[in-house]
Coordinates of C-alpha atoms in Angstrom, one line a residue:
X1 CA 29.9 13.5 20.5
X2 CA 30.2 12.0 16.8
X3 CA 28.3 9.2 15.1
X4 CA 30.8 6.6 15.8
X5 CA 31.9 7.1 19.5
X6 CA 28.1 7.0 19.9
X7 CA 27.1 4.2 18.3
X8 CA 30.2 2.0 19.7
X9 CA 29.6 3.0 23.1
X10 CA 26.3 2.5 23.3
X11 CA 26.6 -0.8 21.2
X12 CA 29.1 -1.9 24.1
X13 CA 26.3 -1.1 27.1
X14 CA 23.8 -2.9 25.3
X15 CA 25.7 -5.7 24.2
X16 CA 27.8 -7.0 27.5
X17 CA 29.1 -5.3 30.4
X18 CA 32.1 -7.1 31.5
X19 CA 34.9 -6.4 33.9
X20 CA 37.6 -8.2 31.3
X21 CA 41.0 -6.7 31.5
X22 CA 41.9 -5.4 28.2
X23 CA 44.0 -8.4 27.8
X24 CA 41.3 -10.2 27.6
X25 CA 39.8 -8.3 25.0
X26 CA 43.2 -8.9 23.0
X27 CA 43.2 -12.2 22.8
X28 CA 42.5 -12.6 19.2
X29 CA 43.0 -15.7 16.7
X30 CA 45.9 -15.4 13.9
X31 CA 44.0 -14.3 11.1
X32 CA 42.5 -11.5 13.4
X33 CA 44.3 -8.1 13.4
X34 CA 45.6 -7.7 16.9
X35 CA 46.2 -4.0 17.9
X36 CA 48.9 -2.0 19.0
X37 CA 49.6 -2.2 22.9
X38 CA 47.0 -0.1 25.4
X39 CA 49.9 1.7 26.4
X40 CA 50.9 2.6 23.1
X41 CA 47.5 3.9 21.9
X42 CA 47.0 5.7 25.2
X43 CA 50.2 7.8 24.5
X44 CA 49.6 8.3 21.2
X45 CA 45.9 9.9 21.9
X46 CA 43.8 11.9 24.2
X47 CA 42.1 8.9 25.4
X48 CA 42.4 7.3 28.6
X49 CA 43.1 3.5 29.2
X50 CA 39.6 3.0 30.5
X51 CA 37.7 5.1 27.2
X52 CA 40.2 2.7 25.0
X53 CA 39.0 -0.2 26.3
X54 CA 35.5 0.9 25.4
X55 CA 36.1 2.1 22.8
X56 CA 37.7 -1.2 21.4
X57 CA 34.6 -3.0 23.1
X58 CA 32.7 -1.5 20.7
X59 CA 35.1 -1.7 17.8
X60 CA 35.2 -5.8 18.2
X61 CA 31.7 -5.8 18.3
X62 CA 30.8 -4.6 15.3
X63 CA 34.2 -5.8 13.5
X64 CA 35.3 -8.9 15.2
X65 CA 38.3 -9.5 12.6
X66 CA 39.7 -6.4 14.4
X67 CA 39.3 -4.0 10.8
X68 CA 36.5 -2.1 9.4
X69 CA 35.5 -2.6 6.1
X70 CA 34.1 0.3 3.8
X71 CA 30.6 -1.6 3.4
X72 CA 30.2 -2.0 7.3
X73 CA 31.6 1.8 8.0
X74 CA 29.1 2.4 5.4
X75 CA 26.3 0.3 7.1
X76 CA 27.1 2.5 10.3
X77 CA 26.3 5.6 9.2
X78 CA 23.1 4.5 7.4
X79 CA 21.6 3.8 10.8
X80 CA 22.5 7.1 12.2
X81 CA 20.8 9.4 9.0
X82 CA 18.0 6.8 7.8
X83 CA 16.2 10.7 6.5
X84 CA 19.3 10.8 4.2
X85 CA 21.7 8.8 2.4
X86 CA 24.5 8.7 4.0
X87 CA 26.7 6.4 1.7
X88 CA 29.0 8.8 -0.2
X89 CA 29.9 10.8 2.5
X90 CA 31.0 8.0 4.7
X91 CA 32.9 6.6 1.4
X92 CA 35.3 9.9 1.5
X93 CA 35.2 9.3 5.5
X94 CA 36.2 6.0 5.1
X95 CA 39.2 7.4 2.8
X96 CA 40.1 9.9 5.2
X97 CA 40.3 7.4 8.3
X98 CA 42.5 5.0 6.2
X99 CA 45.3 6.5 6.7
X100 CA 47.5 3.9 4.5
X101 CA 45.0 2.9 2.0
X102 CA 45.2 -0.4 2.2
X103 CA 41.3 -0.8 1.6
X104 CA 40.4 -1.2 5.6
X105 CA 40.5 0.7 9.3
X106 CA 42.0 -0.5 12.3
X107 CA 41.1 0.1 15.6
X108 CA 44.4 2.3 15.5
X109 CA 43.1 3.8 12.5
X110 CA 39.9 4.9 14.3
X111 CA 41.0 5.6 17.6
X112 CA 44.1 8.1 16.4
X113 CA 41.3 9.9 13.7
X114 CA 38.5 10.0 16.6
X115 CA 41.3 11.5 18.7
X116 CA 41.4 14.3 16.4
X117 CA 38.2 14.8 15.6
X118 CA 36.9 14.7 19.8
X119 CA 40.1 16.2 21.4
X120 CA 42.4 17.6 19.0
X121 CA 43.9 21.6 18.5
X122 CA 41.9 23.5 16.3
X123 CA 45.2 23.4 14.0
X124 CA 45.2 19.4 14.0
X125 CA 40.9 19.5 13.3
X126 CA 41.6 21.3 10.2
X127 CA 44.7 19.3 9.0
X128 CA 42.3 16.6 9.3
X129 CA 39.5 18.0 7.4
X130 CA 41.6 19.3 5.0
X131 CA 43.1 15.8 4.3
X132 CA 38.9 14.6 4.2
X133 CA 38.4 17.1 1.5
X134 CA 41.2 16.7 -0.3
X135 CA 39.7 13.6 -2.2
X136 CA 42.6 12.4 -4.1
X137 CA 45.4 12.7 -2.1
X138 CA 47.7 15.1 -4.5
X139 CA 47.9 18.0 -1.3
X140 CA 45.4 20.7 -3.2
X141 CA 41.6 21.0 -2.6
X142 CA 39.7 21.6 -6.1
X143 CA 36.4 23.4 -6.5
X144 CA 35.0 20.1 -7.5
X145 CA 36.4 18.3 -4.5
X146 CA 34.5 20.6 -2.1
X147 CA 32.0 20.6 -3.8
X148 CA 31.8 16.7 -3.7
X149 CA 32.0 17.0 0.1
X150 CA 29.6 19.4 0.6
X151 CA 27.1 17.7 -1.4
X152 CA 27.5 14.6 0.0
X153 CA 26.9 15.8 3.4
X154 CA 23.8 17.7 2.3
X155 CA 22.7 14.3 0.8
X156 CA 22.7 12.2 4.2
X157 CA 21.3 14.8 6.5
X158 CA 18.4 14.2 3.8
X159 CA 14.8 16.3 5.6
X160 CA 16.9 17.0 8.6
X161 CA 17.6 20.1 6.7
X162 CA 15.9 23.4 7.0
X163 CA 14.6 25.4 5.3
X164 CA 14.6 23.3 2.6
X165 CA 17.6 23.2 0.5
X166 CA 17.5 24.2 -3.2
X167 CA 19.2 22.3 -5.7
X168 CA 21.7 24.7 -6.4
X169 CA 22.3 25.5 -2.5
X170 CA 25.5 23.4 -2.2
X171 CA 27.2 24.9 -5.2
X172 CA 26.7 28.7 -4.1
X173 CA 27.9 27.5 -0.9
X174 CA 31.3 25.7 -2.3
X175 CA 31.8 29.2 -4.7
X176 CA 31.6 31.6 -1.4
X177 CA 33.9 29.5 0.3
X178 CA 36.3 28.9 -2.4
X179 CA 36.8 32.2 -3.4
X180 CA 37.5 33.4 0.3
X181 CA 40.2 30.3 0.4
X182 CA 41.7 30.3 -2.9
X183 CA 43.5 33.8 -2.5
X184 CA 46.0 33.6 -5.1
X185 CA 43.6 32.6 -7.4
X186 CA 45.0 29.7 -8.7
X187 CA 42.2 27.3 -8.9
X188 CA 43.0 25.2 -5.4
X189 CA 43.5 25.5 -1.9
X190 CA 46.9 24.8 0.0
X191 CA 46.6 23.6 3.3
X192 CA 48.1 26.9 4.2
X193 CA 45.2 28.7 2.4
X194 CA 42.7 26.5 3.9
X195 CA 44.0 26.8 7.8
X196 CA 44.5 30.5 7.5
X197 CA 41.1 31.3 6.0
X198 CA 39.5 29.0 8.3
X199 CA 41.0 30.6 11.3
X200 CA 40.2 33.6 10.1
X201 CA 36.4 33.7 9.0
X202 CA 34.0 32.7 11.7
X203 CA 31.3 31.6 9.4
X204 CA 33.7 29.0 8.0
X205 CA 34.6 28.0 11.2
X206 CA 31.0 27.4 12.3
X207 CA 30.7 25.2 9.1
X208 CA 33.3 23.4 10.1
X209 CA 31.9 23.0 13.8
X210 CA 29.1 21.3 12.2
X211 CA 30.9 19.1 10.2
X212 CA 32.2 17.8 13.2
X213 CA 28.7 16.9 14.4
X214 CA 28.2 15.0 11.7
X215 CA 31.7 12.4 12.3

């Protein structure tokens, strides 16, 4: 289970355990976003009504104006890697999970990402992570990109690593897996490049698998 369905559910237990209907929950002032119907959400993911309503339990807690700014999604995963620092990696998470860059994440936001991440194809988990390392948006995935990625998750799991890492380790990582993505040679990665090498190298995809543990 990821960082943030952990630390909302277990913020819920702790916090209140109420029997509220969900429209309870939803009962939110104007200048609050209001999310999109249970129902709604429920289609749209692979969660039940009963995990939403914990899950948005959670959300509320820790963002009562019904949005997640990058500071507090920041402020999240500090607490779950205080060896590390956590705060660039959750920045290009942050990216990833707002999925209309408007500078926030809604419980939509979230709930359709964590979806993904928790319950998705393997074909939807890597059109997710390909958008994560795709930094800028333009549909490649540079050297420098991954590179920026890869670092950054180095960076929060801090002394959790072992052996310890050399300087140079994340590099000679991104060069190995660039050259086995980037088969045409043209100095990025399609999404068609990056999905069919994954699929296709099983060291890859047990890097991935632990990028997952790290969400």
């Amino acid at each position: 289970m990821g960082a943030l369905m952990v630390i909302f559910s277990l913020q819920t237990k702790q916090r209140r355990k109420r029997t509220d209907s969900i429209e309870d929950e939803l009962e939110l002032s104007a200048v609050r976003h209001r999310p999109e119907a249970l129902e709604q959400l429920e289609a749209q993911t692979r969660f039940s009504r009963k995990e939403l309503q914990i899950l948005y339990r959670g959300f509320k807690n820790e963002c009562p104006s019904g949005v997640v700014n990058e500071d507090t999604f920041k402020e999240i995963y500090a607490q779950f890697f205080p060896q590390g620092d956590a705060s660039t990696y959750a920045h290009f998470l942050f990216n990833a999970f707002d999925t209309d860059h408007n500078g926030s994440v809604s419980f939509e936001d979230f709930v359709m990402g964590l979806s993904i991440l928790l319950r998705g194809s393997v074909q939807e988990k890597l059109n997710w992570a390909f958008n994560l390392y795709d930094i800028n948006k333009d549909g490649y995935i540079t050297k420098e990109e991954m590179l920026d990625i890869i670092k950054s998750i180095y960076d929060m799991m801090g002394k959790c690593t072992y052996p310890i890492l050399k300087e140079e380790t994340p590099r000679q990582h991104v060069e190995i897996f660039f050259q086995k993505m980037d088969k045409n040679r043209d100095g990025v990665v399609t999404i068609d490049e990056f999905i069919d090498c994954c699929q296709n190298d099983e060291n890859i995809m047990r890097s991935m698998q632990l990028f997952e543990n790290v969400i």
